[in-house]
Short mmCIF file of C-alpha atoms and ligand atoms in Angstrom, two decimals:
data_model
loop_
_atom_site.label_atom_id
_atom_site.label_comp_id
_atom_site.label_asym_id
_atom_site.label_seq_id
_atom_site.Cartn_x
_atom_site.Cartn_y
_atom_site.Cartn_z
CA MET A 1432 -3.01 61.01 102.24
CA ASN A 1433 -6.40 60.00 103.59
CA SER A 1434 -7.69 57.03 101.59
CA ASN A 1435 -10.94 58.95 100.89
CA ASP A 1436 -9.07 61.85 99.32
CA LYS A 1437 -9.51 62.13 95.60
CA ILE A 1438 -6.68 63.32 93.39
CA ILE A 1439 -7.52 65.76 90.61
CA LEU A 1440 -5.00 65.31 87.81
CA HIS A 1441 -4.78 67.71 84.87
CA VAL A 1442 -3.01 66.41 81.76
CA GLY A 1443 -1.76 68.80 79.07
CA ILE A 1444 -0.26 67.65 75.74
CA ASP A 1445 1.02 69.66 72.78
CA ASP A 1446 3.21 69.64 69.68
CA THR A 1447 3.06 65.97 68.73
CA ASP A 1448 2.11 66.39 65.08
CA SER A 1449 3.74 67.65 61.89
CA ASN A 1450 2.62 68.56 58.37
CA GLU A 1451 3.31 64.94 57.41
CA GLY A 1452 0.73 63.51 59.77
CA MET A 1453 -0.83 62.89 63.17
CA CYS A 1454 -2.94 65.29 65.19
CA THR A 1455 -2.70 65.93 68.92
CA THR A 1456 -6.51 65.64 69.15
CA TYR A 1457 -6.26 62.06 67.81
CA LEU A 1458 -3.53 61.20 70.28
CA THR A 1459 -5.72 62.56 73.08
CA HIS A 1460 -8.65 60.48 71.78
CA ILE A 1461 -6.47 57.31 71.81
CA ILE A 1462 -5.31 58.04 75.37
CA ILE A 1463 -8.87 58.65 76.58
CA GLU A 1464 -10.04 55.38 75.00
CA GLN A 1465 -7.18 53.47 76.69
CA LEU A 1466 -8.01 55.08 80.02
CA LYS A 1467 -11.63 53.93 79.64
CA GLU A 1468 -10.35 50.35 79.31
CA GLN A 1469 -8.81 50.87 82.77
CA LYS A 1470 -12.16 52.25 84.02
CA ILE A 1471 -10.71 55.74 84.25
CA TYR A 1472 -12.98 58.42 82.79
CA THR A 1473 -12.32 62.10 82.13
CA ASP A 1474 -14.27 64.50 84.38
CA ASP A 1475 -15.42 66.54 81.43
CA TYR A 1476 -14.92 66.81 77.66
CA PRO A 1477 -11.23 67.06 76.76
CA ARG A 1478 -10.21 70.60 75.81
CA LEU A 1479 -8.81 71.81 72.49
CA ILE A 1480 -7.37 75.24 73.18
CA ARG A 1481 -6.13 77.51 70.41
CA LEU A 1482 -3.28 79.79 71.41
CA ASN A 1483 -1.48 82.76 69.82
CA PRO A 1484 -2.09 82.50 66.06
CA PHE A 1485 1.29 84.19 65.51
CA ALA A 1486 3.28 81.46 67.34
CA ARG A 1487 6.20 80.78 65.02
CA TYR A 1488 6.52 77.01 65.24
CA LYS A 1489 2.87 76.06 64.92
CA THR A 1490 1.96 73.28 62.50
CA ARG A 1491 -1.44 74.67 61.57
CA GLY A 1492 -3.79 76.19 64.09
CA ASN A 1493 -1.70 76.30 67.29
CA GLY A 1494 -3.96 73.99 69.24
CA ALA A 1495 -3.04 72.44 72.61
CA LEU A 1496 -4.92 69.60 74.31
CA SER A 1497 -5.83 68.77 77.88
CA PHE A 1498 -8.17 66.74 80.06
CA ARG A 1499 -8.89 66.21 83.74
CA VAL A 1500 -9.37 62.98 85.70
CA THR A 1501 -10.32 62.47 89.33
CA LEU A 1502 -8.42 59.50 90.74
CA ASP A 1503 -8.59 57.37 93.87
CA SER A 1504 -4.96 56.48 94.43
CA ARG A 1505 -1.31 57.20 93.63
CA SER A 1506 -1.14 54.00 91.61
CA GLN A 1507 -3.95 55.32 89.38
CA VAL A 1508 -1.99 58.57 88.91
CA GLU A 1509 1.03 56.51 87.88
CA LEU A 1510 -1.09 54.47 85.49
CA VAL A 1511 -2.55 57.57 83.80
CA GLU A 1512 0.89 59.14 83.44
CA GLN A 1513 2.31 55.92 82.02
CA ILE A 1514 -0.49 55.59 79.42
CA VAL A 1515 -0.10 59.24 78.38
CA LEU A 1516 3.68 59.10 78.03
CA GLU A 1517 3.69 55.74 76.23
CA ASN A 1518 1.28 57.06 73.62
CA VAL A 1519 3.10 60.36 73.17
CA GLU A 1520 6.28 58.36 72.57
CA LYS A 1521 4.54 55.94 70.22
CA TYR A 1522 2.57 58.37 68.07
CA SER A 1523 4.47 61.69 67.98
CA MET A 1524 5.98 62.68 64.63
CA PHE A 1525 9.48 62.95 66.09
CA GLU A 1526 11.03 63.22 62.61
CA GLY A 1527 9.27 66.58 62.02
CA VAL A 1528 11.82 69.41 62.42
CA ASN A 1529 9.32 71.49 64.36
CA THR A 1530 7.77 68.67 66.35
CA ASN A 1531 8.84 69.07 69.98
CA PRO A 1532 6.28 67.36 72.19
CA GLY A 1533 5.59 68.48 75.72
CA VAL A 1534 3.45 66.91 78.43
CA ILE A 1535 2.39 68.46 81.74
CA PHE A 1536 0.84 66.73 84.75
CA TYR A 1537 -0.62 69.00 87.40
CA GLU A 1538 -2.48 68.04 90.56
CA GLY A 1539 -5.02 70.26 92.26
CA GLU A 1540 -6.99 73.40 91.51
CA ILE A 1541 -6.17 75.86 88.74
CA THR A 1542 -4.90 79.12 90.25
CA ASP A 1543 -5.21 82.75 89.13
CA GLU A 1544 -1.57 82.91 88.06
CA MET A 1545 -2.12 79.84 85.86
CA ARG A 1546 -5.16 81.48 84.26
CA LYS A 1547 -3.05 84.58 83.65
CA TYR A 1548 -0.24 82.51 82.10
CA ALA A 1549 -2.83 80.92 79.79
CA ILE A 1550 -4.42 84.11 78.51
CA ASN A 1551 -0.98 85.56 77.86
CA ALA A 1552 -0.12 82.46 75.80
CA ILE A 1553 -2.85 83.75 73.46
CA TYR A 1554 -1.86 87.42 73.64
CA SER A 1555 1.94 87.11 73.45
CA ILE A 1556 4.90 84.82 72.69
CA TYR A 1557 6.61 82.68 75.37
CA THR A 1558 9.95 80.87 75.44
CA ILE A 1559 10.34 77.20 76.41
CA ASP A 1560 12.55 78.33 79.26
CA TYR A 1561 9.88 80.62 80.69
CA ALA A 1562 7.23 77.88 80.43
CA GLU A 1563 9.47 75.35 82.18
CA LYS A 1564 10.23 77.75 85.04
CA PHE A 1565 6.52 78.46 85.38
CA ALA A 1566 5.69 74.73 85.41
CA ASN A 1567 8.26 74.14 88.14
CA HIS A 1568 6.92 77.11 90.08
CA ILE A 1569 3.36 75.70 90.12
CA GLY A 1570 4.67 72.23 91.01
CA ALA A 1571 3.70 70.53 87.74
CA ARG A 1572 5.53 67.47 86.41
CA VAL A 1573 7.18 68.35 83.10
CA HIS A 1574 8.03 65.93 80.28
CA LYS A 1575 9.93 67.33 77.33
CA PHE A 1576 10.60 65.38 74.15
CA LYS A 1577 13.31 66.78 71.86
CA LYS A 1578 13.18 70.55 72.64
CA GLY A 1579 9.88 70.07 74.48
CA ARG A 1580 8.31 73.26 73.13
CA GLY A 1581 4.89 71.66 73.61
CA ILE A 1582 5.00 72.42 77.34
CA ILE A 1583 4.20 76.08 76.49
CA GLY A 1584 0.81 75.12 75.10
CA ALA A 1585 0.24 72.17 77.43
CA ILE A 1586 0.30 74.40 80.54
CA ALA A 1587 -1.99 76.94 78.85
CA SER A 1588 -4.47 74.28 77.82
CA ILE A 1589 -5.02 72.95 81.35
CA SER A 1590 -5.11 76.47 82.84
CA ILE A 1591 -7.33 78.56 80.60
CA GLU A 1592 -10.69 79.81 81.79
CA LEU A 1593 -13.48 79.72 79.20
CA PRO A 1594 -15.95 82.60 79.61
CA ASP A 1595 -17.21 81.73 76.13
CA GLU A 1596 -16.77 78.34 74.49
CA THR A 1597 -17.72 76.18 71.55
CA PHE A 1598 -17.51 72.45 70.86
CA GLU A 1599 -15.97 70.41 68.07
CA CYS A 1600 -16.83 66.81 67.22
CA LEU A 1601 -13.87 65.20 65.46
CA ALA A 1602 -14.36 61.91 63.60
CA TYR A 1603 -11.22 59.85 62.93
CA ARG A 1604 -10.15 57.59 60.08
CA THR A 1605 -8.91 54.03 60.34
CA GLN A 1606 -5.14 53.49 59.91
CA GLU A 1607 -5.38 52.06 56.38
CA ASN A 1608 -7.32 55.07 55.07
CA ILE A 1609 -5.05 57.79 56.47
CA GLY A 1610 -3.46 59.69 53.58
CA THR A 1611 -6.10 58.64 51.01
CA LYS A 1612 -8.93 60.81 49.65
CA ARG A 1613 -11.74 61.18 52.20
CA LYS A 1614 -14.97 59.46 51.18
CA LEU A 1615 -17.94 61.42 52.51
CA ASN A 1616 -21.40 61.85 51.11
CA GLN A 1617 -21.26 65.54 50.26
CA GLU A 1618 -25.04 65.84 50.06
CA SER A 1619 -25.37 64.60 53.64
CA ILE A 1620 -23.08 67.45 54.74
CA TYR A 1621 -25.29 70.04 53.00
CA HIS A 1622 -28.32 68.42 54.62
CA MET A 1623 -26.66 68.45 58.06
CA ASP A 1624 -25.81 72.14 57.60
CA GLU A 1625 -29.37 72.95 56.59
CA LYS A 1626 -30.72 71.23 59.72
CA THR A 1627 -28.20 72.44 62.29
CA TYR A 1628 -26.86 75.86 61.15
CA PRO A 1629 -26.39 78.34 62.87
CA GLU A 1630 -26.02 76.17 66.01
CA THR A 1631 -23.23 74.50 64.04
CA PHE A 1632 -21.21 76.71 61.71
CA ASP A 1633 -18.44 76.74 59.11
CA ASN A 1634 -19.65 73.41 57.68
CA ILE A 1635 -19.89 74.76 54.15
CA ASP A 1636 -17.91 77.50 52.45
CA LYS A 1637 -20.94 79.17 50.89
CA GLU A 1638 -18.87 81.38 48.60
CA GLY A 1639 -16.55 78.61 47.40
CA ASN A 1640 -19.55 76.24 47.34
CA TYR A 1641 -17.71 73.31 48.92
CA THR A 1642 -17.84 71.45 52.23
CA ALA A 1643 -15.41 72.79 54.82
CA ILE A 1644 -15.58 70.11 57.52
CA GLU A 1645 -12.90 67.91 55.89
CA PRO A 1646 -9.24 68.80 56.35
CA HIS A 1647 -6.96 68.68 53.32
CA THR A 1648 -3.93 67.22 55.09
CA PRO A 1649 -2.80 63.59 55.60
CA CYS A 1650 -3.91 63.68 59.25
CA PRO A 1651 -6.20 61.12 60.95
CA VAL A 1652 -9.17 63.53 61.06
CA LEU A 1653 -12.02 62.53 58.73
CA TYR A 1654 -14.01 65.67 59.57
CA GLY A 1655 -14.67 68.15 62.34
CA ILE A 1656 -18.01 69.78 63.11
CA ARG A 1657 -18.04 72.97 65.15
CA GLY A 1658 -21.00 74.25 67.11
CA ASN A 1659 -22.33 75.89 70.22
CA THR A 1660 -23.13 72.79 72.29
CA PRO A 1661 -21.89 69.21 72.62
CA GLU A 1662 -25.40 67.97 71.78
CA ILE A 1663 -25.63 69.80 68.47
CA VAL A 1664 -22.17 68.73 67.24
CA GLU A 1665 -22.96 65.11 68.09
CA LYS A 1666 -26.35 65.33 66.36
CA ALA A 1667 -24.69 66.87 63.29
CA HIS A 1668 -22.01 64.16 63.32
CA ASN A 1669 -24.75 61.51 63.22
CA MET A 1670 -26.21 63.17 60.13
CA VAL A 1671 -23.00 62.93 58.09
CA GLU A 1672 -22.79 59.84 55.92
CA SER A 1673 -19.33 58.37 55.47
CA TYR A 1674 -18.41 55.79 52.82
CA GLU A 1675 -15.34 54.81 54.84
CA GLU A 1676 -15.19 53.30 58.29
CA ILE A 1677 -14.98 55.74 61.19
CA GLU A 1678 -12.44 54.62 63.80
CA GLY A 1679 -14.11 56.68 66.49
CA TYR A 1680 -15.05 60.22 67.41
CA CYS A 1681 -14.41 62.61 70.25
CA ILE A 1682 -16.09 65.85 71.32
CA PHE A 1683 -13.82 68.64 72.53
CA ARG A 1684 -14.64 71.73 74.59
CA THR A 1685 -12.82 74.60 72.88
CA ASN A 1686 -12.12 78.34 72.77
CA GLN A 1687 -12.47 78.23 68.98
CA HIS A 1688 -14.57 81.02 67.45
CA THR A 1689 -14.82 83.03 70.66
CA ASP A 1690 -12.51 85.95 69.74
CA MET A 1691 -10.47 85.09 72.83
CA HIS A 1692 -7.35 86.32 71.00
CA ILE A 1693 -8.80 89.80 70.49
CA GLN A 1694 -7.64 92.43 72.98
CA GLU A 1695 -9.38 95.78 73.37
CA GLY A 1696 -7.00 98.07 71.46
CA LYS A 1697 -6.59 101.36 73.33
CA SER A 1698 -4.66 103.07 70.54
CA ILE A 1699 -2.73 102.10 67.42
CA LYS A 1700 0.45 103.41 69.01
CA GLU A 1701 0.21 100.97 71.91
CA MET A 1702 -0.45 97.89 69.78
CA GLN A 1703 2.22 95.15 69.87
CA ILE A 1704 3.31 92.95 66.97
CA ASN A 1705 2.23 89.28 67.14
CA SER A 1706 -0.91 90.29 69.04
CA CYS A 1707 -4.55 90.61 68.01
CA TYR A 1708 -6.88 93.54 68.64
CA LYS A 1709 -10.16 95.28 68.11
CA ILE A 1710 -9.49 98.92 67.24
CA GLN A 1711 -11.61 101.85 66.12
CA CYS A 1712 -10.02 104.01 63.42
CA LYS A 1713 -10.53 105.98 60.20
CA VAL A 1714 -9.50 105.02 56.68
CA ILE A 1715 -6.92 107.56 55.50
CA GLU A 1716 -5.93 106.03 52.18
CA ASN A 1717 -8.13 104.22 49.65
CA PRO A 1718 -7.37 100.47 49.27
CA HIS A 1719 -5.07 99.37 46.46
CA ASP A 1720 -3.99 95.98 45.11
CA ILE A 1721 -0.42 94.79 45.18
CA GLU A 1722 1.25 91.87 43.43
CA GLY A 1723 -0.07 88.52 44.59
CA GLY A 1724 -3.65 89.76 44.90
CA HIS A 1725 -3.28 91.28 48.37
CA VAL A 1726 -5.23 94.47 49.13
CA PHE A 1727 -3.62 97.15 51.29
CA PHE A 1728 -4.84 100.43 52.78
CA LYS A 1729 -3.98 102.77 55.64
CA VAL A 1730 -5.94 103.73 58.75
CA SER A 1731 -5.30 106.11 61.60
CA ASP A 1732 -6.58 107.04 65.05
CA ASP A 1733 -5.33 110.05 66.98
CA THR A 1734 -2.06 108.33 67.84
CA ALA A 1735 -0.56 106.68 64.73
CA ILE A 1736 -0.99 105.44 61.17
CA MET A 1737 -1.27 101.71 60.48
CA GLU A 1738 -1.04 99.66 57.30
CA CYS A 1739 -3.84 97.09 56.92
CA ALA A 1740 -4.15 94.12 54.61
CA ALA A 1741 -6.68 91.66 53.30
CA PHE A 1742 -4.39 88.95 51.95
CA GLU A 1743 -5.09 86.83 48.87
CA PRO A 1744 -6.42 83.78 50.83
CA THR A 1745 -9.28 85.95 52.15
CA LYS A 1746 -10.71 85.75 48.58
CA THR A 1747 -14.05 87.61 48.21
CA PHE A 1748 -13.47 89.55 51.43
CA ARG A 1749 -11.00 91.61 49.37
CA ASN A 1750 -13.89 92.85 47.19
CA ILE A 1751 -15.51 94.37 50.28
CA ILE A 1752 -12.24 95.88 51.44
CA ARG A 1753 -11.76 97.44 47.98
CA LYS A 1754 -15.00 99.39 48.55
CA LEU A 1755 -13.66 101.25 51.60
CA ARG A 1756 -12.84 104.91 51.09
CA LYS A 1757 -10.95 107.67 52.83
CA ASP A 1758 -12.71 108.94 55.98
CA ASP A 1759 -14.81 105.80 56.48
CA GLU A 1760 -14.95 104.97 60.20
CA ILE A 1761 -14.39 101.34 61.08
CA ILE A 1762 -13.74 98.95 63.95
CA LEU A 1763 -11.11 96.46 62.85
CA TYR A 1764 -10.61 92.94 64.29
CA GLY A 1765 -7.36 91.13 63.52
CA GLY A 1766 -3.68 90.90 64.33
CA LEU A 1767 -0.53 92.93 63.86
CA ASN A 1768 2.06 90.79 62.07
CA GLU A 1769 5.87 91.01 62.23
CA ASN A 1770 5.91 93.52 59.35
CA ASN A 1771 3.65 95.84 61.33
CA THR A 1772 0.75 95.13 58.98
CA PHE A 1773 -2.69 94.58 60.46
CA ASN A 1774 -4.15 91.33 59.11
CA ILE A 1775 -7.93 91.88 59.06
CA GLU A 1776 -10.25 89.06 60.17
CA LYS A 1777 -13.44 91.11 60.18
CA PHE A 1778 -14.55 94.72 60.54
CA LYS A 1779 -17.56 96.80 61.44
CA LEU A 1780 -18.20 99.77 59.19
CA ILE A 1781 -19.63 102.36 61.56
CA LYS A 1782 -19.75 105.43 59.29
CA VAL A 1783 -19.79 105.48 55.53
CA SER A 1784 -18.17 108.74 54.49
CA PRO A 1785 -19.79 110.72 51.66
CA GLN A 1786 -17.65 110.69 48.51
CA TYR A 1787 -17.76 113.19 45.67
CA ASN A 1788 -16.44 113.72 42.17
CA LEU A 1789 -15.51 117.35 41.46
CA LEU A 1790 -16.74 118.19 37.98
CA ASN A 1791 -16.93 121.25 35.69
CA PRO A 1792 -20.47 122.68 35.52
CA VAL A 1793 -22.86 121.74 32.71
CA CYS A 1794 -23.93 124.55 30.32
CA GLU A 1795 -27.62 125.42 29.60
CA CYS A 1796 -27.16 123.66 26.28
CA GLY A 1797 -26.31 120.43 28.09
CA LYS A 1798 -22.62 120.35 27.22
CA ARG A 1799 -19.99 119.98 29.98
CA MET A 1800 -18.06 123.30 30.21
CA LYS A 1801 -14.26 123.63 30.07
CA SER A 1802 -11.92 125.77 32.12
CA ALA A 1803 -11.47 129.20 30.58
CA GLY A 1804 -8.04 129.48 32.22
CA LYS A 1805 -6.79 130.05 35.74
CA ASN A 1806 -9.30 132.17 37.75
CA LYS A 1807 -11.30 132.81 34.58
CA GLY A 1808 -14.25 130.53 35.22
CA PHE A 1809 -15.64 128.03 32.71
CA LYS A 1810 -16.57 128.27 29.04
CA CYS A 1811 -18.91 126.12 26.99
CA PRO A 1812 -17.06 124.67 23.99
CA LYS A 1813 -20.35 124.50 22.01
CA CYS A 1814 -22.23 127.76 22.59
CA GLY A 1815 -19.49 129.89 24.19
CA ASN A 1816 -21.45 130.61 27.43
CA LYS A 1817 -19.20 131.61 30.31
CA THR A 1818 -19.33 131.48 34.13
CA LYS A 1819 -17.54 133.88 36.44
CA SER A 1820 -17.00 131.36 39.18
CA ASP A 1821 -14.16 128.84 39.19
CA LYS A 1822 -16.04 126.56 41.58
CA LYS A 1823 -16.43 122.98 40.47
CA ILE A 1824 -19.66 121.07 41.08
CA LYS A 1825 -19.75 118.27 43.67
CA GLU A 1826 -21.28 115.10 42.29
CA ILE A 1827 -22.16 112.52 44.95
CA ILE A 1828 -20.68 109.09 44.30
CA GLU A 1829 -23.11 106.34 45.27
CA ARG A 1830 -21.39 104.10 47.85
CA ASP A 1831 -21.77 100.41 47.21
CA ILE A 1832 -21.29 99.40 50.87
CA LYS A 1833 -23.46 99.76 53.97
CA GLU A 1834 -22.73 100.15 57.67
CA GLY A 1835 -22.42 96.77 59.41
CA PHE A 1836 -20.17 93.77 60.01
CA TYR A 1837 -18.09 92.09 57.29
CA GLU A 1838 -15.92 88.98 57.71
CA VAL A 1839 -13.57 86.69 55.79
CA PRO A 1840 -15.16 83.57 54.23
CA THR A 1841 -15.18 80.25 56.11
CA GLU A 1842 -12.07 78.89 54.36
CA ALA A 1843 -9.97 81.87 55.51
CA ARG A 1844 -11.29 82.06 59.07
CA ARG A 1845 -8.83 81.70 61.92
CA HIS A 1846 -9.74 79.09 64.52
CA LEU A 1847 -10.17 81.70 67.23
CA SER A 1848 -12.10 84.19 65.13
CA LYS A 1849 -15.74 84.60 66.15
CA PRO A 1850 -18.04 84.34 63.14
CA ILE A 1851 -20.58 87.17 62.86
CA ILE A 1852 -23.34 84.59 63.30
CA ARG A 1853 -22.06 84.02 66.89
CA MET A 1854 -21.92 87.75 67.70
CA LYS A 1855 -24.86 88.57 69.86
P1 ATP B 666 -2.26 71.34 65.14
O1 ATP B 666 -3.19 72.51 65.17
O2 ATP B 666 -2.30 70.60 63.87
O3 ATP B 666 -2.40 70.45 66.34
P2 ATP B 666 -0.44 73.23 65.86
O4 ATP B 666 -0.65 74.28 64.84
O5 ATP B 666 -1.19 73.22 67.12
O6 ATP B 666 -0.77 71.88 65.22
P3 ATP B 666 1.88 72.57 67.30
O7 ATP B 666 2.48 71.39 66.66
O8 ATP B 666 1.07 72.38 68.51
O9 ATP B 666 1.07 73.29 66.16
O10 ATP B 666 3.00 73.65 67.57
C1 ATP B 666 2.76 74.88 68.20
C2 ATP B 666 3.89 75.13 69.17
O11 ATP B 666 3.87 76.48 69.62
C3 ATP B 666 3.78 74.27 70.41
O12 ATP B 666 5.05 73.82 70.76
C4 ATP B 666 3.26 75.22 71.48
O13 ATP B 666 3.65 74.87 72.78
C5 ATP B 666 3.91 76.50 71.04
N1 ATP B 666 3.17 77.69 71.49
C6 ATP B 666 1.87 77.81 71.78
N2 ATP B 666 1.59 79.06 72.19
C7 ATP B 666 2.74 79.74 72.18
C8 ATP B 666 3.09 81.07 72.54
N3 ATP B 666 2.21 81.94 72.97
N4 ATP B 666 4.39 81.42 72.44
C9 ATP B 666 5.31 80.54 71.98
N5 ATP B 666 5.02 79.28 71.63
C10 ATP B 666 3.76 78.88 71.72
#
């Protein structure tokens, strides 16, 4: 190697946390801070990449982390790898049954086949075996801890192309506060939202009337602010007042809220389970509630019938779904789960179908007439007037819903789901 040659090293990390604690973003933040002490700086913001929301072993949001450094020497490469691996070993929640950390080191440019691998890690489900073979094929260095499932996401995180992107500023708690109630000035969050929305979003759940930036798990994250640019999320972060010490913060480049998981659905028949789509169809059965507060209804295109659901956690969204009626034309966004039910994230109502009640005619005297018997027309029970015709009268039912976009509330939004406010 020529001494002037720079080495581009991509680092991917995934699956280090569990429901009991930790967060791979925090681990990445610690690593980046330690690298800075060695005068090694990331080329860009680290990346927080959300993958297939149907991945079975995810802890919460199926996020994988990565960053890139440009290095001068092999000894620097060794130093970076050592710092990464030491921290993964030190901080991973190895006792978690589904915690199987994976680390990937890759040198050089990202290739088309890597980009393809990454997008398919959002669209479909991979095995550890497949990911390992792929890593070996591209010449990456693979480090598996326990089953090492994290390598699936780690490769995707370094490889994915971001045609659309958002940023998240994550503020972290000090060790002694982790697990205790978060102490934030709630008013400052409302103020921050007022000043920065819609360039930041999902700060407040307006329907639930509570702040949504704080997680409700014992992880090291104090809060996360999501927005369209690194500048706005940092500005918003500076507006939030915390009554507890902030250990540090880190801004991530992400594919959150870009609809990257949504594939253009050609037909219902061709849709695969564990994948997410946008699909135009017609309501063929009015929505109904089932036990547990879930709302179900059926849709169809020319190829097949599909069951759709707005589940209980989507809260007030279910009230909108309940207003849909047979023959309404809609474009659905969401994913097909293992039970072949389409889990709706948002929809566009493109045609509100006219709905009628079929009623007996009203007599001259103002009284509603009754049937005089089969094929015998109607008879007024008050004055005895009769009609020859059997035809009922169509009474238009006022529809309480308009054409347009509807989405689940903030608290029920998937990480990848693009809020309507971001839809240009
Ligand atoms: P958090 O969001 O709190 O960081 P998580 O929800 O991201 O946690 P992980 O602990 O990262 O959950 O676990 C997700 C696991 O699923 C990882 O091992 C990851 O490699 C794997 N995974 C990611 N995408 C796929 C996929 N398409 N097919 C199969 N496994 C996947």
